[in-house]
XYZ file of C-alpha atoms in Angstrom:
231
model
C 84.655 85.735 108.131
C 81.029 86.298 109.188
C 79.783 84.480 106.093
C 82.015 81.471 106.789
C 80.763 81.317 110.387
C 77.141 81.508 109.244
C 77.736 78.780 106.663
C 79.431 76.585 109.258
C 76.532 76.966 111.691
C 73.942 76.320 108.997
C 75.777 73.205 107.827
C 76.582 71.609 111.189
C 73.369 72.506 113.007
C 71.130 72.072 109.945
C 69.683 75.562 110.213
C 68.409 77.991 107.616
C 70.735 80.793 106.580
C 68.673 83.323 108.543
C 68.551 81.199 111.710
C 72.285 80.550 111.474
C 72.971 84.268 111.222
C 70.739 85.018 114.218
C 72.417 82.310 116.334
C 75.833 83.599 115.337
C 74.937 87.127 116.441
C 73.376 85.890 119.671
C 76.420 83.852 120.724
C 78.772 86.645 119.702
C 76.861 89.069 121.914
C 76.597 86.664 124.860
C 80.103 85.174 124.830
C 82.375 87.433 122.783
C 82.937 84.612 120.273
C 80.373 82.545 118.390
C 82.511 79.423 118.760
C 82.193 79.633 122.565
C 78.420 79.283 122.390
C 78.661 76.555 119.766
C 81.020 74.533 121.943
C 78.951 75.001 125.105
C 75.505 74.341 123.690
C 76.055 72.174 120.616
C 79.275 70.254 121.385
C 80.958 71.718 118.333
C 84.709 71.009 118.261
C 86.353 74.451 118.368
C 89.505 73.192 116.651
C 87.415 71.825 113.788
C 85.619 75.172 113.672
C 88.975 76.926 113.424
C 90.075 74.710 110.531
C 86.858 75.263 108.572
C 86.445 78.966 109.322
C 89.489 80.984 110.410
C 92.116 78.865 108.690
C 89.958 78.636 105.568
C 89.978 82.388 104.972
C 91.879 83.301 101.761
C 94.090 85.763 103.623
C 97.000 85.355 101.214
C 94.908 87.249 98.669
C 93.856 89.943 101.146
C 96.706 90.795 103.530
C 100.050 92.056 102.301
C 103.171 93.226 104.180
C 102.578 96.551 105.930
C 105.850 98.481 105.901
C 104.386 101.455 107.765
C 103.112 99.284 110.602
C 106.445 97.496 110.816
C 108.283 100.825 110.984
C 106.006 102.022 113.797
C 106.661 98.863 115.815
C 110.395 99.012 115.074
C 110.549 102.574 116.403
C 109.290 101.479 119.828
C 112.105 101.282 122.350
C 112.288 97.609 123.358
C 114.368 98.544 126.406
C 111.256 100.224 127.776
C 108.481 98.256 126.131
C 107.476 94.639 125.750
C 105.309 94.248 122.659
C 102.718 91.565 123.232
C 99.955 90.492 120.859
C 96.581 89.929 122.528
C 93.928 88.360 120.329
C 90.619 86.536 120.384
C 91.823 84.350 117.526
C 93.336 80.892 117.833
C 97.119 80.708 117.609
C 97.243 79.468 113.992
C 95.147 82.364 112.704
C 97.059 84.961 114.718
C 100.428 83.697 113.518
C 99.230 83.585 109.927
C 98.024 87.190 109.996
C 101.181 88.688 111.488
C 103.310 86.609 109.086
C 101.417 88.004 106.100
C 101.771 91.524 107.496
C 105.511 90.991 107.848
C 105.602 91.721 111.580
C 105.838 88.230 113.077
C 109.243 88.985 114.587
C 108.136 92.206 116.290
C 106.325 90.663 119.263
C 107.779 88.872 122.271
C 104.722 86.677 122.655
C 101.035 86.125 121.997
C 98.068 85.646 124.295
C 95.380 83.922 122.241
C 92.086 82.110 122.737
C 92.807 78.473 123.479
C 90.217 76.577 121.465
C 91.424 73.364 123.059
C 89.990 74.311 126.474
C 86.265 74.480 127.234
C 84.861 76.941 128.144
C 86.830 79.184 125.830
C 88.004 82.369 127.512
C 88.096 85.501 125.389
C 88.014 89.266 125.615
C 86.324 91.118 127.179
C 86.153 88.529 129.991
C 88.228 89.451 133.038
C 89.857 85.990 133.001
C 91.278 86.686 129.546
C 92.833 89.968 130.619
C 94.329 88.221 133.644
C 95.722 85.510 131.358
C 97.427 88.167 129.239
C 98.929 89.822 132.313
C 100.363 86.527 133.550
C 101.707 85.398 130.179
C 103.273 88.794 129.424
C 104.797 88.967 132.890
C 103.052 92.192 133.880
C 103.758 92.976 137.533
C 100.756 95.300 137.840
C 97.933 96.720 135.763
C 99.623 100.114 135.950
C 102.206 98.873 133.469
C 99.701 97.545 130.941
C 98.954 99.557 127.821
C 96.342 98.339 125.350
C 95.456 99.305 121.779
C 92.476 97.782 119.990
C 90.648 98.352 116.732
C 87.883 96.950 114.616
C 84.193 97.676 114.092
C 82.853 94.741 116.107
C 84.227 94.161 119.595
C 86.939 96.762 120.080
C 84.654 99.138 121.997
C 83.858 96.563 124.693
C 87.437 95.332 124.805
C 88.760 98.847 125.344
C 86.052 99.665 127.866
C 86.874 96.613 129.989
C 90.629 97.137 129.653
C 90.212 100.727 130.831
C 88.059 99.637 133.781
C 90.689 97.058 134.723
C 93.270 99.803 135.050
C 95.103 99.396 131.757
C 95.989 102.572 129.877
C 93.928 102.157 126.725
C 93.734 103.618 123.224
C 90.734 102.852 121.020
C 91.444 103.037 117.289
C 88.361 104.301 115.445
C 89.283 104.644 111.806
C 88.111 107.364 109.442
C 85.503 105.100 107.868
C 83.906 104.222 111.215
C 81.350 106.190 113.189
C 82.714 107.610 116.405
C 81.003 106.271 119.543
C 78.801 108.703 121.463
C 80.725 107.826 124.631
C 84.426 107.104 124.330
C 85.466 103.597 125.322
C 88.869 104.576 126.637
C 91.118 107.337 127.838
C 92.484 107.814 124.326
C 90.627 107.625 121.021
C 92.741 107.714 117.884
C 92.112 107.600 114.147
C 95.428 106.056 113.141
C 98.155 104.104 114.896
C 100.726 106.786 114.142
C 99.080 108.886 116.848
C 100.662 106.575 119.416
C 103.890 108.517 118.871
C 102.182 111.652 120.151
C 100.335 109.955 123.021
C 103.307 107.950 124.314
C 106.437 109.818 123.102
C 108.822 108.406 125.773
C 108.336 104.912 124.404
C 109.629 105.664 120.918
C 113.248 105.813 119.852
C 112.412 108.199 117.011
C 110.076 111.039 117.953
C 109.632 112.321 114.403
C 106.079 111.865 113.210
C 106.164 109.926 109.996
C 103.429 109.079 107.554
C 100.221 107.760 109.034
C 99.635 104.066 109.477
C 96.143 103.325 108.297
C 94.343 100.142 109.190
C 95.241 97.620 111.838
C 96.394 94.048 112.168
C 93.617 92.705 110.010
C 92.060 89.440 111.081
C 93.332 89.626 114.637
C 90.757 91.260 116.856
C 93.227 92.999 119.074
C 96.047 94.356 116.963
C 98.628 95.414 119.491
C 99.031 95.081 123.194
C 101.836 97.163 124.635
C 103.061 96.120 128.072
C 105.772 97.206 130.406
C 106.443 98.209 133.973
C 107.343 101.334 135.914
C 105.138 103.455 133.704
C 106.437 101.933 130.505
C 104.227 100.523 127.793
């Protein structure tokens, strides 16, 4: 995706490849999403950006159904837990990813970045976390549980979620370097560890085979929300 963003910036702002890459990194650092800076400072249409970048990714050739991930989600007790997807992607990209993974029916809703509203709100901004709480119907932060993964922004997302009062698990996969300071209360190497961390929320307490990876293409793979101490 980074290459598509760089190409988009170079094309629409008439910049060199190096300058486009630097601007991309700068806006990503300052705003959490490059498209936010492009919309604010260059009047780029975020929905056009989404069509030419996110929706242009050849995900059909990359993402396949993940039976292990689906089994993990299916084992969560829906009487105790509301599964809610929380992503920095636009709705079309988020829906496409979970459809390809074969888990589109596992979530009760999605909180996504609305590219149709300027300025764009995204994680780790406090307004975005508040938006997720409202849309998911969370009565208090005590009932919000958050799981995030990915080499780019997951550390900051988990750090801010933890500071907000959400119970947070940061997925740092085997191929990634562990942070010197943990971002959250829990740091896991695979999603299957959620069974051990939150056993009351699973119908089946048997530890199955590990689920490697995460909801690829959606920055925040899973947001688990409930009340009265439930996920």
